[in-house]
Short mmCIF file of N, CA and C in Angstrom, two decimals:
data_model
loop_
_atom_site.label_atom_id
_atom_site.label_comp_id
_atom_site.label_asym_id
_atom_site.label_seq_id
_atom_site.Cartn_x
_atom_site.Cartn_y
_atom_site.Cartn_z
N MET A 1 88.54 137.69 112.06
CA MET A 1 88.41 136.38 112.66
C MET A 1 86.84 135.65 112.03
N ARG A 2 86.85 134.66 111.58
CA ARG A 2 85.58 134.11 111.09
C ARG A 2 85.00 133.20 112.15
N THR A 3 83.71 133.00 112.28
CA THR A 3 83.10 132.10 113.03
C THR A 3 82.78 131.04 112.34
N VAL A 4 82.31 129.82 113.14
CA VAL A 4 82.07 128.73 112.53
C VAL A 4 80.92 128.78 111.44
N TRP A 5 79.95 129.53 111.63
CA TRP A 5 79.04 129.51 110.56
C TRP A 5 79.42 130.06 109.40
N GLN A 6 80.35 130.87 109.46
CA GLN A 6 80.90 131.57 108.27
C GLN A 6 81.69 130.37 107.43
N GLU A 7 82.28 129.64 108.11
CA GLU A 7 83.26 128.59 107.72
C GLU A 7 82.28 127.71 107.06
N ILE A 8 81.47 126.92 107.71
CA ILE A 8 80.56 125.75 107.14
C ILE A 8 79.55 126.13 106.09
N GLY A 9 79.02 127.38 106.43
CA GLY A 9 77.72 127.86 105.72
C GLY A 9 76.67 127.52 106.51
N VAL A 10 75.39 127.93 105.78
CA VAL A 10 74.09 127.50 106.54
C VAL A 10 73.57 126.47 105.53
N ARG A 11 72.92 125.59 106.20
CA ARG A 11 72.19 124.59 105.30
C ARG A 11 71.05 125.27 104.34
N SER A 12 70.90 124.94 103.34
CA SER A 12 69.76 125.28 102.63
C SER A 12 68.36 124.86 103.11
N LYS A 13 67.14 125.55 102.75
CA LYS A 13 65.87 124.73 103.07
C LYS A 13 65.77 123.38 102.42
N ALA A 14 66.22 123.15 101.27
CA ALA A 14 66.12 121.76 100.67
C ALA A 14 66.72 120.60 101.48
N ASP A 15 67.96 120.98 102.00
CA ASP A 15 68.88 120.03 102.80
C ASP A 15 67.83 119.87 103.95
N ARG A 16 67.51 120.81 104.66
CA ARG A 16 66.60 120.48 105.90
C ARG A 16 65.49 119.80 105.71
N LEU A 17 64.70 120.14 104.47
CA LEU A 17 63.52 119.43 104.06
C LEU A 17 63.67 117.97 103.82
N ILE A 18 64.80 117.60 103.34
CA ILE A 18 65.21 116.29 102.98
C ILE A 18 65.36 115.57 104.39
N GLY A 19 65.88 116.09 105.16
CA GLY A 19 66.28 115.47 106.78
C GLY A 19 64.81 115.61 107.47
N ILE A 20 63.90 116.40 107.10
CA ILE A 20 62.67 116.23 107.95
C ILE A 20 61.83 115.22 107.40
N VAL A 21 61.95 115.14 106.01
CA VAL A 21 61.10 113.97 105.18
C VAL A 21 61.62 112.56 105.51
N CYS A 22 62.96 112.44 105.56
CA CYS A 22 63.67 111.13 105.79
C CYS A 22 63.33 110.62 107.25
N ALA A 23 63.15 111.62 108.22
CA ALA A 23 62.94 111.55 109.61
C ALA A 23 61.44 110.91 109.82
N MET A 24 60.57 111.68 109.06
CA MET A 24 59.25 111.49 109.16
C MET A 24 59.03 110.02 108.36
N ALA A 25 59.77 109.63 107.59
CA ALA A 25 59.51 108.31 106.77
C ALA A 25 59.82 107.28 107.85
N LEU A 26 61.04 107.35 108.34
CA LEU A 26 61.61 106.43 109.32
C LEU A 26 60.57 106.27 110.59
N GLY A 27 60.00 107.51 111.04
CA GLY A 27 59.34 107.52 112.29
C GLY A 27 57.87 106.78 111.78
N GLY A 28 57.41 106.94 110.69
CA GLY A 28 56.13 106.32 110.10
C GLY A 28 56.20 104.92 110.09
N PHE A 29 57.36 104.24 109.61
CA PHE A 29 57.70 103.13 109.51
C PHE A 29 57.75 102.40 110.84
N LEU A 30 58.55 103.02 111.78
CA LEU A 30 58.51 102.49 113.28
C LEU A 30 57.14 102.34 114.02
N LEU A 31 56.32 103.49 113.76
CA LEU A 31 55.09 103.72 114.24
C LEU A 31 54.18 102.75 113.68
N PHE A 32 54.12 102.62 112.25
CA PHE A 32 53.00 101.66 111.55
C PHE A 32 53.56 100.51 111.07
N GLY A 33 54.70 100.51 110.38
CA GLY A 33 55.06 99.32 109.80
C GLY A 33 55.44 98.28 110.85
N ALA A 34 56.25 98.68 111.75
CA ALA A 34 56.69 97.53 112.78
C ALA A 34 55.79 97.37 113.67
N ALA A 35 54.82 98.09 114.04
CA ALA A 35 53.85 97.76 115.25
C ALA A 35 52.67 96.71 114.68
N PHE A 36 52.36 97.24 113.11
CA PHE A 36 51.26 96.15 112.77
C PHE A 36 51.57 95.04 111.91
N ALA A 37 53.05 94.86 112.20
CA ALA A 37 53.83 93.78 111.26
C ALA A 37 53.41 92.30 111.92
N PRO A 38 53.09 91.25 111.40
CA PRO A 38 52.79 90.03 111.86
C PRO A 38 53.94 89.45 112.48
N ILE A 39 55.21 89.95 112.24
CA ILE A 39 55.95 89.18 112.89
C ILE A 39 56.32 89.60 114.52
N GLU A 40 56.18 88.80 115.37
CA GLU A 40 55.79 89.08 116.65
C GLU A 40 57.09 89.92 117.18
N ALA A 41 58.34 89.78 116.93
CA ALA A 41 59.49 90.37 117.44
C ALA A 41 59.26 91.86 116.97
N LEU A 42 58.97 92.20 115.85
CA LEU A 42 58.64 93.56 115.19
C LEU A 42 57.71 94.43 116.13
N HIS A 43 56.55 93.46 116.30
CA HIS A 43 55.49 94.22 116.99
C HIS A 43 55.85 94.55 118.43
N ASN A 44 56.45 93.51 118.96
CA ASN A 44 56.88 93.86 120.35
C ASN A 44 57.97 95.00 120.60
N ALA A 45 58.67 94.96 119.57
CA ALA A 45 59.74 96.06 119.66
C ALA A 45 58.92 97.61 119.56
N ALA A 46 57.87 97.61 119.04
CA ALA A 46 57.13 98.89 119.00
C ALA A 46 56.02 99.08 119.90
N HIS A 47 55.67 98.11 120.53
CA HIS A 47 54.48 97.76 121.28
C HIS A 47 54.45 98.98 122.42
N ASP A 48 55.62 99.08 123.16
CA ASP A 48 55.53 99.85 124.40
C ASP A 48 55.42 101.50 123.93
N ALA A 49 56.24 101.55 122.91
CA ALA A 49 56.27 103.04 122.45
C ALA A 49 54.93 103.42 121.74
N ARG A 50 54.34 102.78 121.08
CA ARG A 50 52.90 103.12 120.71
C ARG A 50 52.11 103.43 121.59
N HIS A 51 51.95 102.48 122.75
CA HIS A 51 51.10 102.56 123.65
C HIS A 51 51.41 103.91 124.44
N SER A 52 52.59 104.34 124.67
CA SER A 52 53.01 105.57 125.43
C SER A 52 52.50 106.72 124.66
N PHE A 53 52.43 106.87 123.36
CA PHE A 53 51.88 107.69 122.66
C PHE A 53 50.31 107.86 122.26
N ALA A 54 49.71 106.82 122.97
CA ALA A 54 48.36 106.58 123.02
C ALA A 54 47.77 106.07 121.64
N PHE A 55 48.66 105.28 120.98
CA PHE A 55 48.34 104.74 119.47
C PHE A 55 47.74 103.35 119.91
N PRO A 56 46.52 103.04 119.74
CA PRO A 56 46.12 101.63 119.78
C PRO A 56 47.05 100.65 118.76
N CYS A 57 47.22 99.60 118.91
CA CYS A 57 47.78 98.70 117.96
C CYS A 57 47.11 97.18 117.99
N HIS A 58 46.02 96.98 118.90
CA HIS A 58 45.22 95.93 118.75
C HIS A 58 43.86 96.18 119.53
#
């Protein structure tokens, strides 16, 4: 009897690294790109989350 891990295999370190880098890039954009944006709607979308993590934005 085969287990699920034997059927799908284990992801390689490179696959995991790509996922980590993409998540960090998206998080960095949301944290810095949207919060410091001159567009009011983008700033307000990230404002509360930034302050909850103690990142100043103004």
